Backbone as ProteinMPNN parsed JSONL, in Angstrom:
{"seq_chain_A": "AGGYAVGGISGAAFNPAVALGVDYQNFGAGWTLPYAVAQLAGAALAVAMYKAVRPEEATADPRGSYTARGRTKLLSEFLGTFMLVLTVGLNVVGASPAVALSAAAALMCMIYSLGDVSGAHFN", "coords_chain_A": {"N_chain_A": [[2.555, 0.06, -11.509], [1.291, -1.798, -9.758], [-0.306, -3.172, -11.485], [1.676, -4.808, -13.121], [3.094, -6.006, -10.847], [1.168, -7.713, -9.538], [-0.523, -8.545, -11.51], [-0.71, -11.104, -12.624], [-1.848, -12.417, -10.761], [-4.28, -11.546, -9.545], [-5.482, -10.482, -11.788], [-5.111, -8.054, -12.027], [-7.375, -6.421, -11.183], [-8.107, -3.798, -9.458], [-10.252, -2.079, -8.867], [-12.941, -2.338, -6.677], [-15.528, -2.911, -7.547], [-15.227, -4.015, -10.066], [-13.492, -6.129, -9.494], [-14.922, -7.646, -7.873], [-16.971, -8.338, -9.722], [-15.602, -9.761, -11.637], [-14.772, -11.962, -9.902], [-17.094, -13.185, -9.166], [-18.015, -13.973, -11.778], [-15.976, -15.917, -12.526], [-15.588, -17.662, -10.29], [-17.95, -18.024, -8.878], [-20.738, -17.494, -6.636], [-19.78, -18.382, -4.122], [-17.222, -17.551, -3.314], [-17.373, -14.951, -3.455], [-18.297, -13.324, -1.227], [-16.425, -13.804, 0.76], [-14.098, -12.868, -0.602], [-14.852, -10.093, -0.807], [-14.933, -9.511, 2.005], [-12.353, -9.787, 2.553], [-11.176, -7.55, 1.039], [-12.245, -5.597, 2.426], [-11.241, -5.759, 5.026], [-8.563, -5.218, 4.271], [-8.68, -2.634, 3.572], [-9.245, -1.579, 6.018], [-7.104, -2.131, 7.403], [-5.233, -0.454, 5.974], [-6.265, 2.114, 6.618], [-5.578, 2.122, 9.226], [-2.727, 1.98, 9.352], [-2.293, 4.342, 7.931], [-3.26, 6.274, 9.709], [-1.391, 5.702, 11.837], [0.899, 6.513, 10.624], [0.581, 9.096, 10.083], [-0.241, 10.856, 12.273], [-0.398, 13.597, 12.643], [-2.58, 14.441, 11.27], [-5.028, 14.012, 12.621], [-4.904, 15.863, 14.677], [-4.996, 18.269, 13.167], [-3.237, 20.58, 12.994], [-2.983, 23.764, 12.158], [-0.603, 25.369, 11.728], [1.425, 23.788, 10.933], [3.475, 22.582, 12.489], [4.217, 20.087, 13.218], [6.365, 17.351, 14.347], [7.65, 14.257, 13.388], [7.602, 11.615, 15.56], [10.254, 9.047, 16.889], [9.043, 6.362, 16.785], [7.007, 6.736, 14.702], [8.523, 7.311, 12.624], [10.141, 4.953, 12.147], [8.003, 3.112, 11.645], [7.151, 4.271, 9.249], [9.339, 3.853, 7.553], [9.646, 1.447, 7.558], [7.204, 0.525, 6.195], [7.55, 1.597, 3.841], [9.782, 0.278, 2.938], [8.835, -2.238, 2.958], [6.961, -2.144, 0.941], [8.394, -1.863, -1.249], [10.202, -3.917, -1.421], [8.321, -6.005, -1.653], [7.027, -5.465, -4.029], [9.178, -5.562, -6.052], [9.788, -8.385, -5.345], [7.482, -9.753, -6.143], [7.365, -9.02, -8.777], [9.793, -10.331, -9.795], [9.169, -13.037, -9.137], [6.946, -13.498, -10.696], [8.162, -13.184, -13.245], [8.15, -10.724, -14.623], [8.334, -8.401, -17.249], [9.004, -5.908, -16.659], [10.432, -5.2, -14.169], [12.178, -2.985, -13.343], [10.674, -0.775, -13.81], [8.297, -1.144, -12.344], [9.524, -1.159, -9.757], [10.7, 1.318, -9.761], [8.212, 3.053, -9.86], [6.777, 2.189, -7.66], [8.743, 2.971, -5.6], [8.75, 5.646, -6.15], [6.219, 6.47, -5.408], [6.244, 5.817, -2.653], [8.129, 7.701, -1.668], [6.953, 10.052, -2.283], [4.873, 9.811, -0.646], [5.653, 9.233, 2.011], [7.928, 10.766, 2.567], [8.176, 13.206, 3.939], [7.809, 12.426, 6.451], [9.772, 10.609, 7.471], [11.873, 10.917, 5.923], [12.368, 9.201, 3.799], [14.245, 6.986, 3.388], [14.527, 4.235, 2.167], [15.701, 1.1, 2.025]], "CA_chain_A": [[3.354, -1.008, -10.79], [0.604, -2.783, -9.245], [-0.67, -4.134, -12.472], [2.779, -5.625, -13.293], [3.305, -6.702, -9.753], [0.125, -8.733, -9.115], [-1.599, -8.964, -12.703], [-0.935, -12.479, -12.875], [-2.482, -13.155, -9.428], [-5.467, -11.096, -9.382], [-6.065, -10.106, -12.916], [-4.953, -6.395, -11.781], [-8.636, -5.864, -11.16], [-8.022, -3.089, -8.38], [-11.442, -1.433, -8.594], [-13.581, -3.4, -6.008], [-16.695, -3.621, -8.351], [-14.671, -4.862, -11.173], [-12.911, -7.388, -8.848], [-16.203, -8.64, -7.43], [-17.599, -8.977, -11.028], [-14.741, -10.865, -12.205], [-14.684, -13.082, -8.979], [-18.536, -13.941, -9.324], [-17.905, -14.655, -12.925], [-15.088, -16.921, -12.553], [-15.554, -18.643, -9.309], [-19.15, -18.26, -8.485], [-21.124, -16.745, -5.479], [-19.17, -19.04, -2.981], [-16.063, -16.743, -3.014], [-17.636, -13.445, -3.649], [-18.371, -12.749, 0.002], [-14.865, -13.873, 1.395], [-13.237, -11.863, -1.188], [-15.396, -8.755, -0.32], [-14.459, -9.203, 3.43], [-10.736, -9.518, 2.623], [-10.873, -6.297, 0.606], [-12.663, -4.401, 3.52], [-10.138, -5.957, 5.91], [-7.383, -4.552, 3.832], [-8.977, -1.247, 3.649], [-9.149, -1.172, 7.375], [-5.754, -2.221, 7.78], [-4.592, 0.769, 5.379], [-6.775, 3.338, 7.324], [-4.806, 2.021, 10.587], [-1.436, 2.34, 8.97], [-2.257, 5.752, 7.585], [-3.32, 6.78, 11.102], [-0.201, 5.463, 12.66], [2.029, 7.045, 10.045], [0.221, 10.47, 9.917], [-1.137, 11.239, 13.534], [-1.003, 15.135, 12.746], [-3.953, 14.734, 10.439], [-5.918, 13.949, 13.534], [-4.679, 16.987, 15.254], [-5.188, 19.449, 12.156], [-2.602, 21.776, 13.287], [-2.914, 24.663, 11.103], [0.655, 25.937, 11.779], [2.181, 22.788, 10.223], [4.549, 22.537, 13.355], [4.441, 18.644, 13.7], [7.597, 16.742, 13.797], [7.309, 13.071, 13.578], [8.623, 10.849, 16.598], [10.781, 7.894, 16.329], [8.241, 5.171, 16.409], [6.49, 6.948, 13.476], [9.477, 7.22, 11.441], [10.335, 3.681, 12.11], [6.901, 2.51, 10.99], [7.233, 4.817, 7.823], [10.544, 3.296, 6.715], [9.348, -0.275, 7.455], [6.221, 0.369, 5.239], [8.086, 1.855, 2.352], [10.751, -0.754, 2.381], [8.069, -3.683, 2.506], [6.239, -2.079, -0.276], [9.41, -1.665, -2.446], [10.57, -5.384, -1.578], [7.233, -6.669, -2.101], [6.815, -5.137, -5.64], [10.188, -6.169, -6.765], [9.697, -9.721, -5.238], [6.407, -10.222, -7.071], [7.842, -8.933, -10.278], [10.837, -11.326, -10.035], [8.517, -14.369, -9.207], [6.16, -13.512, -11.946], [9.057, -13.09, -14.399], [7.751, -9.568, -15.329], [9.712, -7.794, -18.06], [9.14, -4.427, -16.175], [10.713, -4.964, -12.764], [12.694, -1.674, -12.904], [9.639, 0.229, -13.842], [7.487, -1.257, -11.239], [10.245, -0.701, -8.453], [10.643, 2.967, -9.557], [6.825, 3.439, -9.644], [6.577, 2.088, -6.031], [9.547, 3.761, -4.867], [8.3, 7.233, -6.322], [4.919, 6.76, -4.543], [6.507, 5.745, -1.291], [8.85, 8.714, -1.477], [6.085, 11.208, -2.282], [3.784, 9.805, 0.491], [6.179, 9.116, 3.363], [9.21, 11.445, 2.64], [8.175, 14.315, 4.991], [7.637, 11.718, 7.659], [11.089, 9.948, 7.921], [13.025, 11.175, 4.933], [12.263, 8.193, 2.784], [15.49, 6.3, 3.154], [14.152, 2.927, 1.908], [16.752, 0.234, 1.365]], "C_chain_A": [[2.676, -2.028, -10.19], [0.175, -3.789, -10.216], [0.52, -5.197, -12.937], [3.075, -6.667, -11.961], [2.366, -7.987, -9.45], [-0.87, -8.996, -10.218], [-1.85, -10.325, -12.735], [-1.55, -13.159, -11.747], [-3.964, -12.821, -9.397], [-6.293, -10.64, -10.552], [-5.873, -8.489, -12.989], [-6.362, -5.796, -11.883], [-8.588, -5.066, -9.682], [-9.331, -2.379, -8.01], [-12.277, -2.549, -7.922], [-14.875, -3.931, -6.716], [-16.276, -4.408, -9.416], [-14.246, -6.135, -10.623], [-13.941, -8.399, -8.274], [-16.858, -9.245, -8.639], [-16.753, -9.953, -11.491], [-14.431, -12.106, -11.327], [-15.969, -13.799, -9.246], [-18.499, -14.683, -10.733], [-17.023, -15.757, -13.094], [-15.224, -18.022, -11.601], [-17.067, -18.706, -8.618], [-19.502, -17.359, -7.132], [-20.298, -17.209, -4.182], [-18.143, -18.243, -2.4], [-16.3, -15.346, -3.006], [-17.709, -12.71, -2.284], [-17.038, -12.75, 0.73], [-14.079, -12.988, 0.62], [-13.557, -10.327, -0.77], [-14.87, -8.298, 1.007], [-13.004, -9.025, 3.488], [-10.344, -8.105, 2.1], [-11.162, -5.158, 1.656], [-11.646, -4.636, 4.628], [-8.829, -5.134, 5.509], [-7.515, -3.2, 3.751], [-8.787, -0.821, 5.022], [-7.669, -1.063, 7.883], [-4.804, -0.841, 7.263], [-5.026, 1.982, 6.155], [-5.851, 3.286, 8.644], [-3.443, 2.482, 10.44], [-1.287, 3.932, 8.669], [-2.265, 6.627, 8.911], [-2.089, 6.838, 11.884], [0.862, 6.353, 12.195], [1.925, 8.714, 10.039], [-0.672, 10.892, 11.154], [-1.345, 12.754, 13.505], [-2.155, 15.289, 11.977], [-5.153, 14.707, 11.365], [-6.207, 15.391, 14.478], [-5.292, 18.232, 14.381], [-4.616, 20.586, 12.679], [-2.326, 22.818, 12.127], [-1.523, 25.308, 10.796], [1.698, 24.964, 11.132], [3.51, 22.414, 11.179], [4.837, 20.995, 13.952], [5.672, 18.054, 13.292], [7.409, 15.172, 14.247], [8.253, 12.261, 14.648], [9.197, 9.658, 16.126], [9.956, 6.748, 15.944], [7.494, 5.48, 15.084], [7.33, 6.858, 12.325], [9.951, 5.876, 11.241], [9.21, 2.832, 11.164], [6.942, 2.962, 9.584], [8.244, 4.19, 7.154], [10.225, 1.909, 6.591], [8.205, -0.341, 6.328], [6.798, 0.654, 3.947], [9.061, 0.795, 2.055], [9.933, -1.958, 2.114], [7.392, -3.404, 1.214], [7.28, -2.196, -1.516], [9.911, -3.303, -2.658], [9.323, -6.239, -2.188], [6.85, -6.607, -3.636], [7.959, -5.62, -6.226], [10.2, -7.724, -6.514], [8.576, -10.319, -6.139], [6.656, -10.206, -8.666], [8.8, -10.031, -10.653], [9.994, -12.637, -10.08], [7.542, -14.53, -10.37], [6.744, -13.29, -13.294], [8.628, -11.901, -15.223], [8.966, -9.015, -16.073], [9.797, -6.283, -17.475], [9.515, -4.302, -14.789], [11.306, -3.533, -12.448], [11.661, -0.853, -13.038], [8.718, 0.081, -12.788], [8.225, -0.89, -9.769], [10.303, 0.619, -8.529], [9.425, 3.566, -9.349], [6.577, 3.446, -8.095], [7.439, 2.863, -5.185], [9.15, 5.393, -4.957], [7.24, 7.305, -5.293], [5.318, 6.618, -2.963], [7.403, 6.977, -0.822], [8.061, 10.063, -1.273], [5.173, 11.214, -0.974], [4.43, 9.891, 1.868], [7.523, 10.033, 3.437], [9.207, 12.436, 3.503], [8.118, 13.553, 6.156], [9.087, 11.345, 8.272], [12.147, 10.354, 7.058], [13.172, 10.152, 3.729], [13.592, 7.563, 2.459], [15.218, 4.759, 3.216], [15.411, 2.138, 1.225], [16.319, -1.189, 1.479]], "O_chain_A": [[3.237, -3.111, -10.023], [0.215, -4.999, -9.989], [0.219, -6.381, -13.093], [3.243, -7.881, -12.075], [2.82, -9.096, -9.169], [-1.927, -9.579, -9.977], [-2.989, -10.776, -12.851], [-1.757, -14.372, -11.769], [-4.805, -13.707, -9.241], [-7.503, -10.428, -10.471], [-6.395, -7.788, -13.856], [-6.557, -4.794, -12.572], [-9.032, -5.7, -8.724], [-9.488, -2.089, -6.824], [-12.354, -3.636, -8.495], [-15.281, -5.085, -6.575], [-16.892, -5.432, -9.71], [-14.573, -7.181, -11.185], [-13.832, -9.624, -8.222], [-17.248, -10.412, -8.662], [-17.237, -11.053, -11.754], [-13.936, -13.125, -11.81], [-15.921, -14.992, -9.546], [-18.897, -15.843, -10.84], [-17.389, -16.612, -13.901], [-15.026, -19.186, -11.95], [-17.224, -19.57, -7.756], [-18.655, -16.618, -6.632], [-20.175, -16.415, -3.25], [-18.052, -18.151, -1.175], [-15.447, -14.578, -2.561], [-17.229, -11.58, -2.187], [-16.617, -11.72, 1.258], [-13.306, -12.276, 1.26], [-12.689, -9.511, -0.462], [-14.464, -7.161, 1.25], [-12.456, -8.271, 4.292], [-9.377, -7.508, 2.574], [-10.543, -4.099, 1.76], [-11.198, -3.624, 5.166], [-8.169, -4.495, 6.328], [-6.497, -2.515, 3.853], [-8.203, 0.241, 5.239], [-7.18, -0.168, 8.572], [-3.915, -0.314, 7.931], [-4.191, 2.864, 6.353], [-5.41, 4.343, 9.096], [-2.961, 3.277, 11.247], [-0.36, 4.628, 9.083], [-1.442, 7.513, 9.143], [-1.752, 7.841, 12.513], [1.64, 6.909, 12.97], [2.897, 9.469, 10.001], [-1.826, 11.261, 10.937], [-2.254, 13.259, 14.164], [-2.739, 16.37, 12.054], [-6.195, 15.271, 11.031], [-7.283, 15.852, 14.857], [-6.008, 19.077, 14.918], [-5.316, 21.582, 12.86], [-1.467, 22.61, 11.269], [-1.315, 25.754, 9.667], [2.803, 25.415, 10.828], [4.521, 21.978, 10.627], [5.534, 20.767, 14.941], [6.088, 18.148, 12.137], [7.042, 14.909, 15.393], [9.482, 12.282, 14.567], [8.786, 9.164, 15.075], [10.14, 6.189, 14.863], [7.33, 4.525, 14.324], [6.968, 6.42, 11.232], [10.201, 5.588, 10.071], [9.485, 2.099, 10.214], [6.781, 2.115, 8.706], [7.98, 3.94, 5.978], [10.519, 1.261, 5.587], [8.284, -1.279, 5.535], [6.514, -0.062, 2.987], [9.153, 0.419, 0.886], [10.224, -2.688, 1.166], [7.233, -4.326, 0.413], [6.926, -2.596, -2.626], [9.995, -3.845, -3.76], [9.455, -7.037, -3.116], [6.445, -7.562, -4.3], [7.65, -6.303, -7.202], [10.617, -8.406, -7.451], [8.8, -11.323, -6.815], [6.308, -11.022, -9.519], [8.658, -10.625, -11.722], [10.13, -13.333, -11.086], [7.38, -15.616, -10.926], [6.061, -13.21, -14.315], [8.708, -11.989, -16.448], [10.152, -9.078, -15.753], [10.688, -5.54, -17.887], [9.014, -3.382, -14.143], [10.974, -2.95, -11.416], [11.706, 0.038, -12.19], [8.289, 1.107, -12.262], [7.6, -0.42, -8.818], [10.01, 1.261, -7.521], [9.417, 4.6, -8.681], [6.261, 4.429, -7.425], [7.012, 3.389, -4.157], [9.236, 6.191, -4.023], [7.326, 8.12, -4.374], [4.719, 7.285, -2.119], [7.406, 7.249, 0.379], [8.322, 10.935, -0.444], [4.801, 12.219, -0.368], [3.886, 10.51, 2.782], [8.164, 9.954, 4.485], [10.318, 12.684, 3.972], [8.482, 14.23, 7.117], [9.466, 11.732, 9.377], [13.31, 10.16, 7.411], [14.002, 10.303, 2.832], [14.019, 7.619, 1.306], [15.616, 4.084, 4.165], [15.97, 2.455, 0.175], [17.02, -2.087, 1.01]]}, "name": "protein", "num_of_chains": 1, "seq": "AGGYAVGGISGAAFNPAVALGVDYQNFGAGWTLPYAVAQLAGAALAVAMYKAVRPEEATADPRGSYTARGRTKLLSEFLGTFMLVLTVGLNVVGASPAVALSAAAALMCMIYSLGDVSGAHFN"}
């Protein structure tokens, strides 16, 4: 899904080492540090979103009796819908021949990762 969605933008280099190597080769050393900082900022944002959507991971309740609160459910639905819309939008803008496959892959990932939090009613 990611390769079709942003392959034309980033070359689909999702491995940070490969991305930095491609960046250094194509754009020189001037863009390598800002690109690395942007990747680390994205990783920090992902950690923050994970902790916001999965607060039960911090408590480690062995009984599994956690029930998501309304705010957590809303954030989960927002993130899932955002990723679905972003994937479809980037595929359409990039004139990808696999819009349906990318959208299905993104939706499947969001349902499996957030379905037990909010029910995964992405629209």
